[in-house]
Amino acid sequence: MVTLSPPILSQITELERLRREQDSVIRKINKLHLKLIETQQEDPNRVEKLPEKLWAKLRSFYEEASKLAETEERLAAQCVRSLDARGSEGQRSGAAPSRVKTI
């Protein structure tokens, strides 16, 4: 049984929110890629003539996905540090960690 403190639960909740947001952005990227592939299959020359707006949109999705991934990486590292600190506290005191919430 694992017990987690409210700050750690908050970090995990935020990680889950970031994951859902990343999934949404990745679906948008995949949708645009599919559109580009279909366009290329219809007429290879047409891809080069697609509006700049489409390319800018794809670029912005990639930038957003990159920022979300960086945020996720920082938050995951912070979460690991919090869990390590909590584990160290329990080992030093020799007592079981206090129960806050059981998952």
CSV table of C-alpha atoms in Angstrom, one decimal:
chain,number,residue,atom,x,y,z
A,1,MET,CA,0.0,0.0,0.0
A,2,VAL,CA,1.4,3.4,-1.0
A,3,THR,CA,0.6,6.6,0.9
A,4,LEU,CA,1.2,10.0,-0.6
A,5,SER,CA,1.2,13.5,0.8
A,6,PRO,CA,-1.0,16.2,-0.7
A,7,PRO,CA,1.9,18.0,-2.4
A,8,ILE,CA,3.0,14.7,-4.2
A,9,LEU,CA,-0.6,14.0,-5.2
A,10,SER,CA,-0.9,17.5,-6.6
A,11,GLN,CA,2.3,16.9,-8.7
A,12,ILE,CA,1.0,13.6,-10.0
A,13,THR,CA,-2.4,15.2,-10.8
A,14,GLU,CA,-0.5,17.9,-12.8
A,15,LEU,CA,1.6,15.3,-14.6
A,16,GLU,CA,-1.7,13.6,-15.7
A,17,ARG,CA,-3.1,16.9,-16.9
A,18,LEU,CA,0.1,17.5,-18.9
A,19,ARG,CA,-0.1,14.1,-20.4
A,20,ARG,CA,-3.7,14.6,-21.5
A,21,GLU,CA,-2.8,18.0,-23.0
A,22,GLN,CA,0.2,16.5,-24.8
A,23,ASP,CA,-2.0,13.7,-26.2
A,24,SER,CA,-4.4,16.3,-27.6
A,25,VAL,CA,-1.6,18.3,-29.3
A,26,ILE,CA,-0.1,15.0,-30.7
A,27,ARG,CA,-3.5,14.1,-32.2
A,28,LYS,CA,-3.6,17.6,-33.9
A,29,ILE,CA,0.0,17.0,-35.3
A,30,ASN,CA,-1.0,13.6,-36.6
A,31,LYS,CA,-4.1,15.0,-38.2
A,32,LEU,CA,-2.1,17.6,-40.1
A,33,HIS,CA,0.5,15.0,-41.1
A,34,LEU,CA,-2.2,12.8,-42.5
A,35,LYS,CA,-3.6,15.7,-44.5
A,36,LEU,CA,-0.1,16.4,-45.9
A,37,ILE,CA,0.4,12.7,-46.8
A,38,GLU,CA,-3.0,12.6,-48.5
A,39,THR,CA,-2.2,15.8,-50.4
A,40,GLN,CA,1.2,14.4,-51.5
A,41,GLN,CA,-0.4,11.2,-52.7
A,42,GLU,CA,-2.9,13.2,-54.8
A,43,ASP,CA,-0.3,15.5,-56.3
A,44,PRO,CA,3.3,15.7,-55.0
A,45,ASN,CA,3.8,19.2,-56.4
A,46,ARG,CA,0.8,20.5,-54.4
A,47,VAL,CA,2.4,19.9,-51.0
A,48,GLU,CA,5.0,22.6,-51.8
A,49,LYS,CA,2.2,25.0,-52.7
A,50,LEU,CA,0.2,24.5,-49.4
A,51,PRO,CA,-0.5,27.8,-47.6
A,52,GLU,CA,2.1,29.1,-45.2
A,53,LYS,CA,-0.7,29.2,-42.6
A,54,LEU,CA,-0.7,25.4,-42.5
A,55,TRP,CA,3.0,25.1,-42.0
A,56,ALA,CA,2.9,27.7,-39.3
A,57,LYS,CA,0.1,25.8,-37.6
A,58,LEU,CA,2.1,22.6,-37.7
A,59,ARG,CA,5.2,24.4,-36.3
A,60,SER,CA,3.2,25.9,-33.5
A,61,PHE,CA,1.8,22.4,-32.5
A,62,TYR,CA,5.4,21.1,-32.4
A,63,GLU,CA,6.5,24.0,-30.3
A,64,GLU,CA,3.6,23.5,-27.9
A,65,ALA,CA,4.3,19.7,-27.7
A,66,SER,CA,8.0,20.5,-27.0
A,67,LYS,CA,7.1,22.9,-24.2
A,68,LEU,CA,4.7,20.5,-22.6
A,69,ALA,CA,7.3,17.7,-22.7
A,70,GLU,CA,9.9,20.0,-21.1
A,71,THR,CA,7.4,20.9,-18.4
A,72,GLU,CA,6.5,17.3,-17.8
A,73,GLU,CA,10.2,16.4,-17.5
A,74,ARG,CA,10.8,19.1,-14.9
A,75,LEU,CA,7.7,18.1,-12.9
A,76,ALA,CA,8.5,14.4,-13.1
A,77,ALA,CA,12.0,15.1,-11.7
A,78,GLN,CA,10.5,17.2,-8.9
A,79,CYS,CA,8.0,14.4,-8.1
A,80,VAL,CA,10.9,11.8,-8.0
A,81,ARG,CA,12.8,14.1,-5.6
A,82,SER,CA,9.8,14.5,-3.4
A,83,LEU,CA,9.3,10.7,-3.3
A,84,ASP,CA,13.0,10.2,-2.6
A,85,ALA,CA,12.9,12.7,0.3
A,86,ARG,CA,9.8,11.1,1.7
A,87,GLY,CA,11.4,7.7,1.6
A,88,SER,CA,14.6,9.1,3.2
A,89,GLU,CA,12.5,10.6,6.1
A,90,GLY,CA,10.8,7.3,6.8
A,91,GLN,CA,14.2,5.4,6.8
A,92,ARG,CA,15.8,8.0,9.2
A,93,SER,CA,13.0,8.1,11.7
A,94,GLY,CA,12.5,4.3,11.6
A,95,ALA,CA,8.8,4.9,11.6
A,96,ALA,CA,6.3,4.3,8.9
A,97,PRO,CA,5.3,7.4,6.9
A,98,SER,CA,2.2,9.1,8.1
A,99,ARG,CA,-1.0,8.1,6.2
A,100,VAL,CA,-2.4,10.9,4.1
A,101,LYS,CA,-4.1,9.1,1.2
A,102,THR,CA,-3.9,5.5,0.1
A,103,ILE,CA,-3.9,4.7,-3.6
